[in-house]
């Protein structure tokens, strides 16, 4: 049987990843739209735009690291 503490840890880990994903998605939609517009005008900006598009995804990785820390160090 699982106690309430373990369930709350799982909810916290899920919220860490989920909210980080939502925040990254909201940030990436604006950056992606601007990057596509910049690339259509000047193709030489492709490399810089790819870096800027990938940057918000690191937030999700940080959320995943926090979730692993919650699940494996606090249980």
PDB file of C-alpha atoms in Angstrom, residues 16 33 58:
ATOM      1  CA  UNK A  16       7.296  20.147 -12.111  1.00  0.00           C
ATOM      2  CA  UNK A  33       7.144  32.637 -34.979  1.00  0.00           C
ATOM      3  CA  UNK A  58      16.100  23.662 -21.555  1.00  0.00           C
TER       4      UNK A  58
END
